[in-house]
Amino acid sequence: MSGSHSRNLPAFRLLSTTRKYLSNILNLSQSNESGNVNDRLQQQDPLDHQDYFQVRDLVSLETMFESQCHYGHHQDCRNEYMTPYLFGTRCNIDIIDLEKTVPLFQDALNVLAHVVYRGGIVLFVSRQKMTMHRVEHMAKHVGEFAHCRQWNSGVFTNTEQIVGFPTRLPDLCVFLHSQTSAVMPHPGLVDCAKLLIPTIGIVDSNCDPRLVSYPIPANDDSFLSIIYYLKVFENTVKLAKQKRQDDLLAEK
């Protein structure tokens, strides 16, 4: 299939678009810690490395294929902006080109690792009943957060009124699917866009990848696929937190 995407995605966008943002996360997350810890982490410059956390090794085309990540939706449901990420169609079902997915997935993991390394808050979002309990368990296991219920208006934009006190918002949101059950864009993506919160999201063939900061073209409703994504995200968070501890110890 041919076609050009209106927003071409370079192979590696982290160095040019998120350095200042990640530095701000570091300053915020360390505001209650000692100045020495803050200084030691700032002496490290992982942004100068292409893969400081070795997260690119977590993703392979073979494993994604075995996890059914290449299956899209019926071709009649296709979003036109997903066309550049499709390999073709088989039995009227769109097939996602995993050769294009792998580098985008690796870039998204790199962003996730950098945010976690700086003590940023990560929120994993899902509404799929068959996997939401696994999303919550994974987030709790790695010390992060999950939102697996209906997204109500004002969750981000009116937190003080809803919660009753000022609340720190997440530094990154990871969407296991970017649409609601009504096949509409997830309202969480809209709230993130309003507040300039970067997003990582699995985008199936019927989704609009333009709504996600770091889209991952892949199957978003297969049980095997979701379990695979969760495992990769879990390992990424663990690697980043371990690297943070190692760097702090090395500077002592």
mmCIF file of C-alpha atoms in Angstrom:
data_model
loop_
_atom_site.group_PDB
_atom_site.id
_atom_site.type_symbol
_atom_site.label_atom_id
_atom_site.label_comp_id
_atom_site.label_asym_id
_atom_site.label_seq_id
_atom_site.Cartn_x
_atom_site.Cartn_y
_atom_site.Cartn_z
ATOM 1 C CA MET A 1 0.000 0.000 0.000
ATOM 2 C CA SER A 2 1.130 3.501 -0.731
ATOM 3 C CA GLY A 3 0.432 6.879 0.800
ATOM 4 C CA SER A 4 2.110 9.570 2.850
ATOM 5 C CA HIS A 5 1.364 10.523 6.418
ATOM 6 C CA SER A 6 0.572 14.169 7.096
ATOM 7 C CA ARG A 7 2.856 14.032 10.141
ATOM 8 C CA ASN A 8 6.054 12.208 9.311
ATOM 9 C CA LEU A 9 7.623 10.689 12.390
ATOM 10 C CA PRO A 10 11.426 10.734 12.544
ATOM 11 C CA ALA A 11 13.096 7.591 13.790
ATOM 12 C CA PHE A 12 14.311 9.227 16.996
ATOM 13 C CA ARG A 13 12.489 12.290 18.323
ATOM 14 C CA LEU A 14 13.450 12.272 21.983
ATOM 15 C CA LEU A 15 16.631 14.344 21.769
ATOM 16 C CA SER A 16 15.023 17.187 19.835
ATOM 17 C CA THR A 17 11.590 17.448 21.480
ATOM 18 C CA THR A 18 11.663 16.382 25.132
ATOM 19 C CA ARG A 19 14.996 17.397 26.699
ATOM 20 C CA LYS A 20 13.566 20.529 28.361
ATOM 21 C CA TYR A 21 10.399 18.684 29.404
ATOM 22 C CA LEU A 22 12.358 15.866 31.019
ATOM 23 C CA SER A 23 14.587 18.353 32.828
ATOM 24 C CA ASN A 24 11.478 19.980 34.299
ATOM 25 C CA ILE A 25 10.262 16.563 35.490
ATOM 26 C CA LEU A 26 13.579 16.030 37.261
ATOM 27 C CA ASN A 27 13.350 19.386 39.036
ATOM 28 C CA LEU A 28 9.755 18.730 40.135
ATOM 29 C CA SER A 29 10.258 15.143 41.274
ATOM 30 C CA GLN A 30 13.340 16.053 43.298
ATOM 31 C CA SER A 31 11.824 19.114 44.975
ATOM 32 C CA ASN A 32 11.372 17.221 48.245
ATOM 33 C CA GLU A 33 14.686 15.370 48.092
ATOM 34 C CA SER A 34 18.174 16.521 49.003
ATOM 35 C CA GLY A 35 20.056 18.826 46.670
ATOM 36 C CA ASN A 36 22.870 16.285 46.425
ATOM 37 C CA VAL A 37 20.560 13.704 44.826
ATOM 38 C CA ASN A 38 19.319 16.283 42.370
ATOM 39 C CA ASP A 39 22.854 17.369 41.486
ATOM 40 C CA ARG A 40 24.064 13.814 40.982
ATOM 41 C CA LEU A 41 21.268 12.948 38.567
ATOM 42 C CA GLN A 42 21.795 16.164 36.629
ATOM 43 C CA GLN A 43 25.454 15.251 36.190
ATOM 44 C CA GLN A 44 24.283 12.235 34.225
ATOM 45 C CA ASP A 45 23.251 13.017 30.666
ATOM 46 C CA PRO A 46 21.389 9.939 29.382
ATOM 47 C CA LEU A 47 19.839 12.037 26.620
ATOM 48 C CA ASP A 48 23.187 11.883 24.837
ATOM 49 C CA HIS A 49 22.722 8.125 24.422
ATOM 50 C CA GLN A 50 20.601 6.510 21.737
ATOM 51 C CA ASP A 51 19.520 3.716 24.092
ATOM 52 C CA TYR A 52 20.714 4.529 27.596
ATOM 53 C CA PHE A 53 18.390 1.990 29.229
ATOM 54 C CA GLN A 54 18.745 -0.832 26.667
ATOM 55 C CA VAL A 55 14.990 -0.888 26.134
ATOM 56 C CA ARG A 56 15.187 -1.337 22.374
ATOM 57 C CA ASP A 57 16.181 -4.948 22.944
ATOM 58 C CA LEU A 58 12.800 -5.561 24.588
ATOM 59 C CA VAL A 59 10.986 -5.358 21.245
ATOM 60 C CA SER A 60 11.405 -7.726 18.315
ATOM 61 C CA LEU A 61 9.376 -8.249 15.171
ATOM 62 C CA GLU A 62 9.212 -11.991 15.753
ATOM 63 C CA THR A 63 7.751 -11.687 19.240
ATOM 64 C CA MET A 64 5.228 -9.102 18.119
ATOM 65 C CA PHE A 65 4.133 -11.377 15.294
ATOM 66 C CA GLU A 66 3.735 -14.319 17.664
ATOM 67 C CA SER A 67 1.662 -12.088 19.964
ATOM 68 C CA GLN A 68 -0.752 -11.276 17.102
ATOM 69 C CA CYS A 69 0.197 -7.601 17.108
ATOM 70 C CA HIS A 70 -0.113 -7.412 13.323
ATOM 71 C CA TYR A 71 -3.878 -7.979 13.114
ATOM 72 C CA GLY A 72 -5.928 -4.881 12.364
ATOM 73 C CA HIS A 73 -9.662 -4.385 11.853
ATOM 74 C CA HIS A 74 -11.867 -4.872 8.812
ATOM 75 C CA GLN A 75 -10.663 -2.720 5.955
ATOM 76 C CA ASP A 76 -13.963 -0.815 5.912
ATOM 77 C CA CYS A 77 -13.122 0.491 9.403
ATOM 78 C CA ARG A 78 -9.700 1.772 8.419
ATOM 79 C CA ASN A 79 -8.610 5.236 9.465
ATOM 80 C CA GLU A 80 -6.958 6.939 6.510
ATOM 81 C CA TYR A 81 -4.048 8.123 8.638
ATOM 82 C CA MET A 82 -3.144 4.530 9.460
ATOM 83 C CA THR A 83 -2.578 3.654 5.804
ATOM 84 C CA PRO A 84 1.211 4.286 5.888
ATOM 85 C CA TYR A 85 1.511 1.758 8.728
ATOM 86 C CA LEU A 86 -0.315 -1.067 6.949
ATOM 87 C CA PHE A 87 1.358 -3.957 5.132
ATOM 88 C CA GLY A 88 -1.716 -4.990 3.207
ATOM 89 C CA THR A 89 -5.088 -6.707 3.524
ATOM 90 C CA ARG A 90 -5.929 -10.378 3.926
ATOM 91 C CA CYS A 91 -9.504 -11.676 3.872
ATOM 92 C CA ASN A 92 -10.676 -8.048 4.189
ATOM 93 C CA ILE A 93 -8.669 -7.609 7.400
ATOM 94 C CA ASP A 94 -5.962 -4.959 7.515
ATOM 95 C CA ILE A 95 -2.487 -6.250 8.369
ATOM 96 C CA ILE A 96 -0.213 -3.862 10.253
ATOM 97 C CA ASP A 97 3.375 -3.559 9.028
ATOM 98 C CA LEU A 98 5.398 -4.559 12.086
ATOM 99 C CA GLU A 99 8.641 -3.452 10.437
ATOM 100 C CA LYS A 100 7.333 0.086 10.853
ATOM 101 C CA THR A 101 5.884 -0.600 14.278
ATOM 102 C CA VAL A 102 9.071 -1.874 15.917
ATOM 103 C CA PRO A 103 11.123 1.362 15.718
ATOM 104 C CA LEU A 104 8.130 3.431 16.845
ATOM 105 C CA PHE A 105 7.585 1.059 19.777
ATOM 106 C CA GLN A 106 11.261 1.320 20.696
ATOM 107 C CA ASP A 107 11.138 5.124 20.618
ATOM 108 C CA ALA A 108 8.046 5.111 22.830
ATOM 109 C CA LEU A 109 9.768 2.841 25.346
ATOM 110 C CA ASN A 110 12.768 5.153 25.360
ATOM 111 C CA VAL A 111 10.529 8.094 26.249
ATOM 112 C CA LEU A 112 8.841 6.051 28.983
ATOM 113 C CA ALA A 113 12.216 5.067 30.435
ATOM 114 C CA HIS A 114 13.484 8.653 30.494
ATOM 115 C CA VAL A 115 10.357 9.894 32.275
ATOM 116 C CA VAL A 116 10.581 7.120 34.885
ATOM 117 C CA TYR A 117 14.325 7.687 35.330
ATOM 118 C CA ARG A 118 13.623 11.276 36.333
ATOM 119 C CA GLY A 119 11.018 10.285 38.882
ATOM 120 C CA GLY A 120 8.075 11.210 36.673
ATOM 121 C CA ILE A 121 4.575 9.863 37.290
ATOM 122 C CA VAL A 122 3.259 7.417 34.681
ATOM 123 C CA LEU A 123 -0.430 6.601 34.310
ATOM 124 C CA PHE A 124 -1.500 3.466 32.416
ATOM 125 C CA VAL A 125 -4.993 3.739 30.921
ATOM 126 C CA SER A 126 -7.311 0.928 29.786
ATOM 127 C CA ARG A 127 -11.012 0.141 29.593
ATOM 128 C CA GLN A 128 -10.887 -3.460 28.372
ATOM 129 C CA LYS A 129 -12.635 -5.662 30.896
ATOM 130 C CA MET A 130 -10.606 -8.764 30.108
ATOM 131 C CA THR A 131 -7.261 -7.071 30.824
ATOM 132 C CA MET A 132 -7.954 -4.108 33.115
ATOM 133 C CA HIS A 133 -7.128 -6.109 36.229
ATOM 134 C CA ARG A 134 -3.776 -7.010 34.702
ATOM 135 C CA VAL A 135 -3.104 -3.367 33.874
ATOM 136 C CA GLU A 136 -3.829 -2.352 37.462
ATOM 137 C CA HIS A 137 -1.658 -5.160 38.821
ATOM 138 C CA MET A 138 1.260 -4.283 36.561
ATOM 139 C CA ALA A 139 1.110 -0.576 37.413
ATOM 140 C CA LYS A 140 1.008 -1.306 41.142
ATOM 141 C CA HIS A 141 3.824 -3.846 40.814
ATOM 142 C CA VAL A 142 6.211 -1.301 39.282
ATOM 143 C CA GLY A 143 5.149 1.557 41.558
ATOM 144 C CA GLU A 144 3.127 3.516 39.007
ATOM 145 C CA PHE A 145 -0.572 4.229 38.507
ATOM 146 C CA ALA A 146 -3.512 2.992 36.435
ATOM 147 C CA HIS A 147 -6.929 4.293 35.396
ATOM 148 C CA CYS A 148 -9.171 1.441 34.272
ATOM 149 C CA ARG A 149 -12.616 2.896 34.740
ATOM 150 C CA GLN A 150 -14.839 5.184 32.710
ATOM 151 C CA TRP A 151 -13.081 8.466 32.000
ATOM 152 C CA ASN A 152 -15.209 11.210 33.510
ATOM 153 C CA SER A 153 -15.005 14.809 32.410
ATOM 154 C CA GLY A 154 -12.607 16.813 34.535
ATOM 155 C CA VAL A 155 -10.357 13.960 35.654
ATOM 156 C CA PHE A 156 -7.377 16.092 34.663
ATOM 157 C CA THR A 157 -8.848 19.492 33.936
ATOM 158 C CA ASN A 158 -10.824 19.880 37.187
ATOM 159 C CA THR A 159 -8.972 17.688 39.662
ATOM 160 C CA GLU A 160 -9.225 20.067 42.609
ATOM 161 C CA GLN A 161 -13.012 20.088 42.387
ATOM 162 C CA ILE A 162 -13.254 16.309 41.961
ATOM 163 C CA VAL A 163 -10.617 15.210 44.480
ATOM 164 C CA GLY A 164 -11.012 18.083 46.899
ATOM 165 C CA PHE A 165 -7.406 19.276 46.914
ATOM 166 C CA PRO A 166 -4.667 20.135 44.400
ATOM 167 C CA THR A 167 -3.239 17.026 42.750
ATOM 168 C CA ARG A 168 -0.085 16.489 40.752
ATOM 169 C CA LEU A 169 -0.960 15.212 37.286
ATOM 170 C CA PRO A 170 0.960 12.433 35.538
ATOM 171 C CA ASP A 171 4.028 13.298 33.492
ATOM 172 C CA LEU A 172 3.168 10.652 30.895
ATOM 173 C CA CYS A 173 0.055 8.643 30.041
ATOM 174 C CA VAL A 174 0.239 5.233 28.378
ATOM 175 C CA PHE A 175 -2.962 4.180 26.607
ATOM 176 C CA LEU A 176 -3.394 0.472 25.919
ATOM 177 C CA HIS A 177 -6.051 1.499 23.381
ATOM 178 C CA SER A 178 -6.823 4.945 22.006
ATOM 179 C CA GLN A 179 -10.565 4.548 21.461
ATOM 180 C CA THR A 180 -13.595 4.013 23.656
ATOM 181 C CA SER A 181 -16.009 1.093 23.259
ATOM 182 C CA ALA A 182 -18.122 3.438 21.123
ATOM 183 C CA VAL A 183 -15.215 3.687 18.642
ATOM 184 C CA MET A 184 -14.579 7.313 19.557
ATOM 185 C CA PRO A 185 -11.228 8.875 20.506
ATOM 186 C CA HIS A 186 -10.477 8.216 24.153
ATOM 187 C CA PRO A 187 -11.421 11.369 26.120
ATOM 188 C CA GLY A 188 -8.232 10.949 28.127
ATOM 189 C CA LEU A 189 -6.246 11.760 25.004
ATOM 190 C CA VAL A 190 -8.176 15.009 24.668
ATOM 191 C CA ASP A 191 -7.491 15.967 28.292
ATOM 192 C CA CYS A 192 -3.798 15.158 27.886
ATOM 193 C CA ALA A 193 -3.634 17.337 24.793
ATOM 194 C CA LYS A 194 -5.276 20.238 26.625
ATOM 195 C CA LEU A 195 -2.695 20.063 29.416
ATOM 196 C CA LEU A 196 0.326 19.210 27.226
ATOM 197 C CA ILE A 197 0.798 15.818 28.874
ATOM 198 C CA PRO A 198 2.666 13.534 26.418
ATOM 199 C CA THR A 199 1.042 10.242 25.547
ATOM 200 C CA ILE A 200 2.064 6.797 24.367
ATOM 201 C CA GLY A 201 -0.696 4.760 22.791
ATOM 202 C CA ILE A 202 -1.434 1.557 20.909
ATOM 203 C CA VAL A 203 -3.195 2.578 17.688
ATOM 204 C CA ASP A 204 -5.064 -0.079 15.708
ATOM 205 C CA SER A 205 -5.960 0.234 12.031
ATOM 206 C CA ASN A 206 -9.203 2.074 12.890
ATOM 207 C CA CYS A 207 -7.527 4.681 15.117
ATOM 208 C CA ASP A 208 -6.156 8.150 14.435
ATOM 209 C CA PRO A 209 -2.406 8.128 15.226
ATOM 210 C CA ARG A 210 -2.289 11.932 15.137
ATOM 211 C CA LEU A 211 -3.950 12.096 18.556
ATOM 212 C CA VAL A 212 -1.050 10.315 20.295
ATOM 213 C CA SER A 213 2.361 11.852 20.966
ATOM 214 C CA TYR A 214 4.140 8.521 20.452
ATOM 215 C CA PRO A 215 1.807 6.170 18.539
ATOM 216 C CA ILE A 216 2.495 2.437 18.365
ATOM 217 C CA PRO A 217 0.680 0.921 15.350
ATOM 218 C CA ALA A 218 -0.476 -2.490 16.558
ATOM 219 C CA ASN A 219 -3.430 -4.659 17.537
ATOM 220 C CA ASP A 220 -5.208 -3.142 20.534
ATOM 221 C CA ASP A 221 -7.837 -5.777 21.349
ATOM 222 C CA SER A 222 -6.134 -9.173 21.301
ATOM 223 C CA PHE A 223 -5.538 -10.700 24.723
ATOM 224 C CA LEU A 224 -2.104 -12.003 23.704
ATOM 225 C CA SER A 225 -1.114 -8.605 22.359
ATOM 226 C CA ILE A 226 -2.150 -6.706 25.489
ATOM 227 C CA ILE A 227 -0.300 -9.134 27.743
ATOM 228 C CA TYR A 228 2.793 -8.662 25.583
ATOM 229 C CA TYR A 229 2.577 -4.853 25.782
ATOM 230 C CA LEU A 230 2.150 -4.960 29.543
ATOM 231 C CA LYS A 231 5.222 -7.152 29.931
ATOM 232 C CA VAL A 232 7.315 -4.826 27.780
ATOM 233 C CA PHE A 233 6.113 -1.712 29.635
ATOM 234 C CA GLU A 234 6.768 -3.411 32.966
ATOM 235 C CA ASN A 235 10.321 -4.327 32.017
ATOM 236 C CA THR A 236 10.951 -0.816 30.719
ATOM 237 C CA VAL A 237 9.884 0.800 33.991
ATOM 238 C CA LYS A 238 11.981 -1.648 35.984
ATOM 239 C CA LEU A 239 15.068 -1.005 33.847
ATOM 240 C CA ALA A 240 14.702 2.763 34.204
ATOM 241 C CA LYS A 241 14.257 2.639 37.984
ATOM 242 C CA GLN A 242 17.182 0.259 38.374
ATOM 243 C CA LYS A 243 19.350 2.511 36.236
ATOM 244 C CA ARG A 244 18.382 5.469 38.385
ATOM 245 C CA GLN A 245 19.489 3.636 41.519
ATOM 246 C CA ASP A 246 22.718 2.477 39.881
ATOM 247 C CA ASP A 247 23.617 5.992 38.758
ATOM 248 C CA LEU A 248 22.948 7.429 42.209
ATOM 249 C CA LEU A 249 25.149 4.783 43.843
ATOM 250 C CA ALA A 250 27.905 5.293 41.285
ATOM 251 C CA GLU A 251 28.087 9.001 42.091
ATOM 252 C CA LYS A 252 28.388 8.496 45.864
#
